[in-house]
XYZ file of C-alpha atoms in Angstrom:
381
model
C 81.083 69.935 95.340
C 84.777 70.817 95.253
C 86.087 72.163 98.549
C 88.515 75.049 98.514
C 91.396 74.905 100.954
C 91.467 78.152 102.933
C 94.710 80.149 103.214
C 97.000 78.741 105.900
C 96.411 81.548 108.391
C 92.655 80.996 108.067
C 92.662 77.186 108.287
C 91.149 77.256 111.776
C 88.354 79.646 110.785
C 87.073 78.590 107.348
C 84.585 81.038 105.905
C 86.085 84.043 107.694
C 87.514 85.595 104.531
C 84.186 85.260 102.721
C 82.380 86.811 105.678
C 84.876 89.687 105.738
C 84.302 90.332 102.038
C 80.545 90.381 102.577
C 80.916 93.272 105.021
C 82.374 95.685 102.480
C 85.451 96.490 100.366
C 88.558 94.567 101.385
C 92.179 94.853 100.220
C 91.549 97.961 98.136
C 88.705 96.482 96.101
C 87.093 99.942 96.058
C 90.276 101.512 94.592
C 90.673 104.353 97.128
C 92.546 107.516 96.161
C 95.745 108.549 97.892
C 93.915 111.136 99.991
C 91.275 108.585 100.982
C 94.004 106.112 101.962
C 95.559 108.792 104.172
C 92.224 109.528 105.852
C 91.567 105.831 106.437
C 95.058 105.271 107.825
C 94.671 108.106 110.313
C 91.297 106.773 111.465
C 92.086 103.044 111.413
C 95.563 103.138 112.929
C 94.721 105.965 115.311
C 97.525 108.246 114.153
C 97.555 111.205 116.515
C 98.920 113.993 114.318
C 100.934 116.571 116.262
C 100.120 120.287 115.953
C 103.574 121.546 116.965
C 107.269 120.690 116.923
C 109.060 119.582 120.123
C 112.194 121.308 121.312
C 115.333 119.479 120.243
C 118.395 119.200 122.488
C 121.899 118.306 121.294
C 123.476 115.835 123.709
C 126.894 115.483 122.116
C 128.815 115.207 118.888
C 131.620 113.173 117.320
C 133.464 112.672 114.059
C 134.721 109.392 112.649
C 135.327 107.750 109.272
C 134.291 110.808 107.291
C 131.026 111.357 109.157
C 130.150 114.065 111.668
C 127.486 112.931 114.127
C 125.249 114.647 116.672
C 123.005 112.927 119.190
C 119.609 114.619 119.386
C 116.846 114.275 121.956
C 113.238 115.460 121.793
C 110.128 114.970 123.905
C 107.269 113.044 122.277
C 104.912 113.399 125.301
C 104.799 109.633 125.914
C 107.398 107.835 128.007
C 111.087 108.671 127.806
C 112.332 111.281 125.314
C 113.174 110.026 121.858
C 116.751 110.036 120.650
C 118.240 109.969 117.213
C 121.623 110.313 115.550
C 122.039 113.068 112.981
C 124.802 112.270 110.499
C 126.466 114.431 107.851
C 129.642 114.273 105.771
C 132.484 115.634 107.900
C 133.463 119.185 107.053
C 130.270 119.957 105.142
C 128.559 123.142 106.364
C 125.848 123.867 103.786
C 122.346 122.426 103.413
C 122.168 118.922 101.944
C 119.464 116.568 100.686
C 118.157 114.639 103.673
C 116.718 111.282 104.658
C 115.200 109.581 107.679
C 116.754 106.120 107.961
C 114.228 103.842 109.671
C 115.554 100.787 111.480
C 113.939 97.361 111.217
C 111.982 95.340 113.772
C 114.010 92.123 113.562
C 112.789 90.852 116.936
C 115.366 93.151 118.562
C 114.035 96.145 120.492
C 116.940 96.705 122.856
C 118.670 98.388 119.907
C 116.993 100.753 117.448
C 119.042 103.350 115.571
C 122.198 101.334 116.291
C 121.105 98.753 113.715
C 121.513 101.248 110.879
C 123.914 103.880 112.231
C 127.285 104.123 113.951
C 127.262 106.472 116.920
C 130.001 107.856 119.148
C 131.119 104.368 120.256
C 131.951 101.245 118.232
C 128.888 99.028 117.707
C 128.174 96.163 120.102
C 128.875 92.645 118.833
C 125.158 91.885 118.688
C 124.637 94.953 116.498
C 127.392 93.713 114.198
C 125.562 90.384 113.939
C 122.299 92.137 113.077
C 124.007 94.158 110.376
C 125.749 91.096 108.989
C 122.412 89.375 108.491
C 120.293 92.335 107.446
C 122.466 95.128 106.103
C 125.477 93.578 104.396
C 127.574 94.468 107.486
C 127.132 98.152 106.599
C 126.043 101.032 108.838
C 123.722 102.211 106.076
C 122.897 105.599 107.620
C 126.598 106.479 107.814
C 127.148 105.270 104.277
C 124.371 107.525 103.024
C 125.778 110.464 104.997
C 129.184 109.929 103.407
C 127.466 110.156 100.030
C 126.439 113.742 100.784
C 123.229 113.561 102.797
C 121.974 114.784 106.146
C 120.622 111.592 107.707
C 118.515 111.198 110.832
C 118.323 107.732 112.397
C 115.684 107.891 115.167
C 114.507 105.238 117.612
C 110.980 104.023 116.909
C 108.309 103.777 119.596
C 109.264 100.696 121.645
C 112.925 100.545 120.547
C 116.206 101.861 121.946
C 115.630 105.073 123.882
C 111.881 104.413 123.517
C 111.989 100.971 125.134
C 109.311 100.010 127.637
C 110.983 98.932 130.930
C 110.640 95.283 131.913
C 109.474 96.461 135.346
C 106.431 98.022 133.670
C 105.439 94.893 131.745
C 102.378 92.911 132.936
C 102.855 89.678 134.875
C 101.127 87.645 132.164
C 103.816 88.404 129.578
C 106.752 88.316 132.009
C 105.650 84.886 133.256
C 105.850 83.497 129.719
C 109.247 85.095 129.241
C 110.566 83.610 132.475
C 109.735 80.145 131.146
C 111.674 80.907 127.961
C 114.647 82.226 129.934
C 114.625 79.189 132.204
C 114.679 76.904 129.160
C 117.634 78.841 127.730
C 119.459 78.457 131.043
C 118.811 74.686 131.117
C 120.201 74.494 127.586
C 123.376 76.207 128.753
C 122.797 79.441 126.863
C 124.190 82.561 128.501
C 122.032 85.456 127.379
C 123.273 89.022 127.277
C 121.363 91.935 128.795
C 119.994 92.849 125.372
C 118.880 89.274 124.642
C 117.055 89.059 127.956
C 115.289 92.333 127.246
C 114.285 91.224 123.758
C 112.832 87.994 125.128
C 110.610 90.117 127.367
C 109.790 92.590 124.589
C 108.746 89.805 122.221
C 106.040 88.421 124.489
C 105.080 91.934 125.548
C 104.319 93.130 122.009
C 100.849 91.574 121.975
C 100.045 93.146 125.355
C 101.051 96.575 124.060
C 98.912 96.068 120.951
C 95.922 95.316 123.198
C 96.524 98.401 125.346
C 97.001 100.706 122.361
C 93.835 99.374 120.752
C 91.797 100.088 123.888
C 93.063 103.681 123.805
C 92.139 104.168 120.145
C 95.551 103.841 118.528
C 97.840 100.955 117.496
C 101.466 99.902 117.136
C 101.441 101.247 113.587
C 99.720 104.424 114.712
C 102.185 105.156 117.505
C 105.239 104.358 115.392
C 103.884 106.475 112.533
C 103.160 109.366 114.902
C 106.768 109.470 116.072
C 108.134 108.964 112.564
C 106.098 111.956 111.386
C 107.613 114.006 114.205
C 111.097 112.921 113.068
C 110.317 113.765 109.421
C 109.069 117.212 110.420
C 112.060 117.763 112.722
C 114.504 116.945 109.927
C 112.632 118.951 107.293
C 112.824 122.121 109.397
C 116.583 122.019 109.919
C 118.770 124.730 108.367
C 121.292 122.109 107.189
C 118.645 120.384 105.063
C 117.706 121.392 101.526
C 114.133 122.542 101.042
C 111.563 120.475 99.197
C 111.119 117.539 101.558
C 113.118 114.564 102.763
C 113.433 110.911 101.814
C 112.408 108.017 104.045
C 113.730 104.492 103.753
C 113.980 101.286 105.685
C 114.261 97.512 105.660
C 111.451 95.202 106.772
C 109.652 96.914 109.682
C 111.565 100.021 108.651
C 110.043 99.604 105.207
C 106.573 99.476 106.761
C 107.425 102.687 108.608
C 108.599 104.311 105.364
C 105.421 103.295 103.524
C 103.159 104.675 106.257
C 105.120 107.912 106.653
C 104.976 108.501 102.897
C 101.235 107.943 102.752
C 100.705 110.275 105.714
C 103.102 113.190 105.102
C 103.487 115.753 102.330
C 106.999 116.411 103.659
C 108.222 113.095 102.242
C 109.761 113.714 98.844
C 110.832 110.146 98.011
C 110.675 106.746 99.678
C 112.393 103.364 99.562
C 110.535 100.342 100.967
C 112.883 97.375 101.233
C 111.820 93.748 101.672
C 108.407 94.719 103.030
C 106.012 94.284 100.149
C 103.226 91.881 99.201
C 99.545 91.949 98.497
C 97.657 91.195 101.704
C 95.520 88.370 100.364
C 98.564 86.340 99.308
C 100.107 87.016 102.728
C 97.184 85.193 104.365
C 98.624 81.919 103.108
C 100.969 81.388 106.029
C 102.740 84.764 106.300
C 100.614 87.115 108.429
C 101.679 85.653 111.755
C 105.359 86.105 110.893
C 104.991 89.857 110.848
C 104.994 92.783 113.203
C 101.941 94.686 114.403
C 103.532 97.717 112.671
C 102.334 96.219 109.370
C 99.499 93.886 110.383
C 97.396 96.404 112.280
C 93.724 95.673 113.006
C 91.604 96.971 110.138
C 94.490 97.527 107.728
C 92.768 95.445 105.043
C 89.837 97.867 105.123
C 92.156 100.797 104.410
C 93.570 99.446 101.145
C 95.899 96.726 99.924
C 99.453 97.102 101.214
C 100.965 98.034 97.794
C 98.248 100.669 97.384
C 99.229 102.156 100.743
C 102.902 102.234 99.715
C 101.949 103.928 96.432
C 99.372 106.303 97.938
C 101.648 109.316 97.406
C 102.065 108.766 93.644
C 103.468 110.520 91.659
C 106.150 111.110 94.310
C 109.204 108.872 93.616
C 109.031 105.391 95.137
C 111.556 102.557 95.190
C 110.540 99.061 96.290
C 113.156 96.372 96.734
C 112.033 92.737 96.592
C 114.135 89.769 97.731
C 113.257 86.751 95.618
C 114.560 84.471 98.401
C 112.708 86.401 101.125
C 111.080 83.756 103.348
C 108.794 86.328 104.991
C 106.790 87.102 101.845
C 105.229 84.969 99.105
C 106.868 85.512 95.738
C 103.482 85.623 93.992
C 102.410 88.314 96.473
C 105.530 90.340 95.663
C 104.920 90.059 91.926
C 101.268 91.022 92.318
C 102.318 94.014 94.449
C 104.782 95.083 91.744
C 101.944 95.110 89.208
C 99.612 97.009 91.553
C 102.145 99.734 92.293
C 103.213 100.079 88.655
C 99.557 100.416 87.602
C 98.919 103.080 90.238
C 101.887 105.123 88.977
C 100.730 104.645 85.377
C 97.328 106.086 86.318
C 99.098 109.021 87.992
C 100.962 109.715 84.744
C 104.291 109.036 86.450
C 105.371 105.538 85.443
C 109.054 106.524 85.613
C 108.716 107.698 89.220
C 108.308 104.115 90.440
C 111.196 101.697 90.473
C 110.691 98.100 91.584
C 113.805 95.942 91.756
C 113.924 92.188 92.360
C 117.211 90.791 93.636
C 118.137 87.144 94.141
C 118.630 87.683 97.862
C 116.935 86.839 101.186
C 115.233 89.257 103.577
C 117.989 91.884 103.729
C 119.143 95.320 102.617
C 122.399 93.968 101.264
C 125.052 95.762 99.268
C 123.438 94.941 95.897
C 120.139 96.513 96.948
C 122.007 99.376 98.600
C 123.613 100.299 95.276
C 120.174 100.485 93.646
C 118.780 102.641 96.468
C 121.721 105.067 96.508
C 121.295 105.551 92.755
C 117.552 106.132 93.196
C 118.100 108.718 95.922
C 120.803 110.518 93.965
C 118.434 110.809 91.004
C 115.412 111.969 92.995
C 116.854 114.044 95.840
C 119.502 116.134 94.088
């Protein structure tokens, strides 16, 4: 009898995938509709949909490099208030097409919106480094604002203004972090305040996932809840054109964009960047590289990941694939491209989906940016 080597992430538990399949549809094998995907996401991720809109406070404003910015704050009923930067072309008074720019995970939670947007102060050196590696050294939210959009860059649950204080983290995770910090000190590394925080936040992520699961929600559910609040907040503004807003993001921000699109009728168009594969191919050594925002418990019972991203078909969708992206298998990306294209074909809207492969690593670089700006200009104006 020929033995079959299990996917890398299942090597320690052979037979688990077969057992999972025996318990019912997995990875979209029952071809759920968009509405069914939404229902399953709400139930599986524990997305607590909000009945009302929080009051928004303006904390300050600035103008620089052709962009007028306003810092907004709103209460999300959990932890500290959320903050976001609202950006518009300087001197523009009328309503504009709008977008929520969703920052990535990147293993950096000290900063959130700062990764994608310039605020009232010049960006910190660490932010510049993040942008150099992930965003072509561009403050992409500001760039989109300069192109004639109202752009909101909010902090996600757990990032920036929504950080969880180190003093509130359990001793089990802080003890592990202290060992890591001690090793860095022995190696002569001098860590900044943000690097120390991110070391703590990294080990703490699993503890938060456990706590959220006990309470009936999840990392993906909490992040999606707050993203839906941000989408609704932006949609209601007088300086935003009617008809819905766009959502877009790189990596973890792409996961946020996919979930928000599947969950909200207020999303008019979406761009998911370097965050796409079929889930079964991801089992071969890729699952453990990814955030809980994408790999939530039960997600495989909802649908396959490309089906979730395409759940809102025929609404316009852009997916950017990096052929050199080490976080996703190329065969999984190609299979996802076929799945999404087929879903849009069945919706009678083949032209509403645009999948672009670039010979780049895991990044929203300037080449991919040009494709996304063109997509938004064609779908949002």
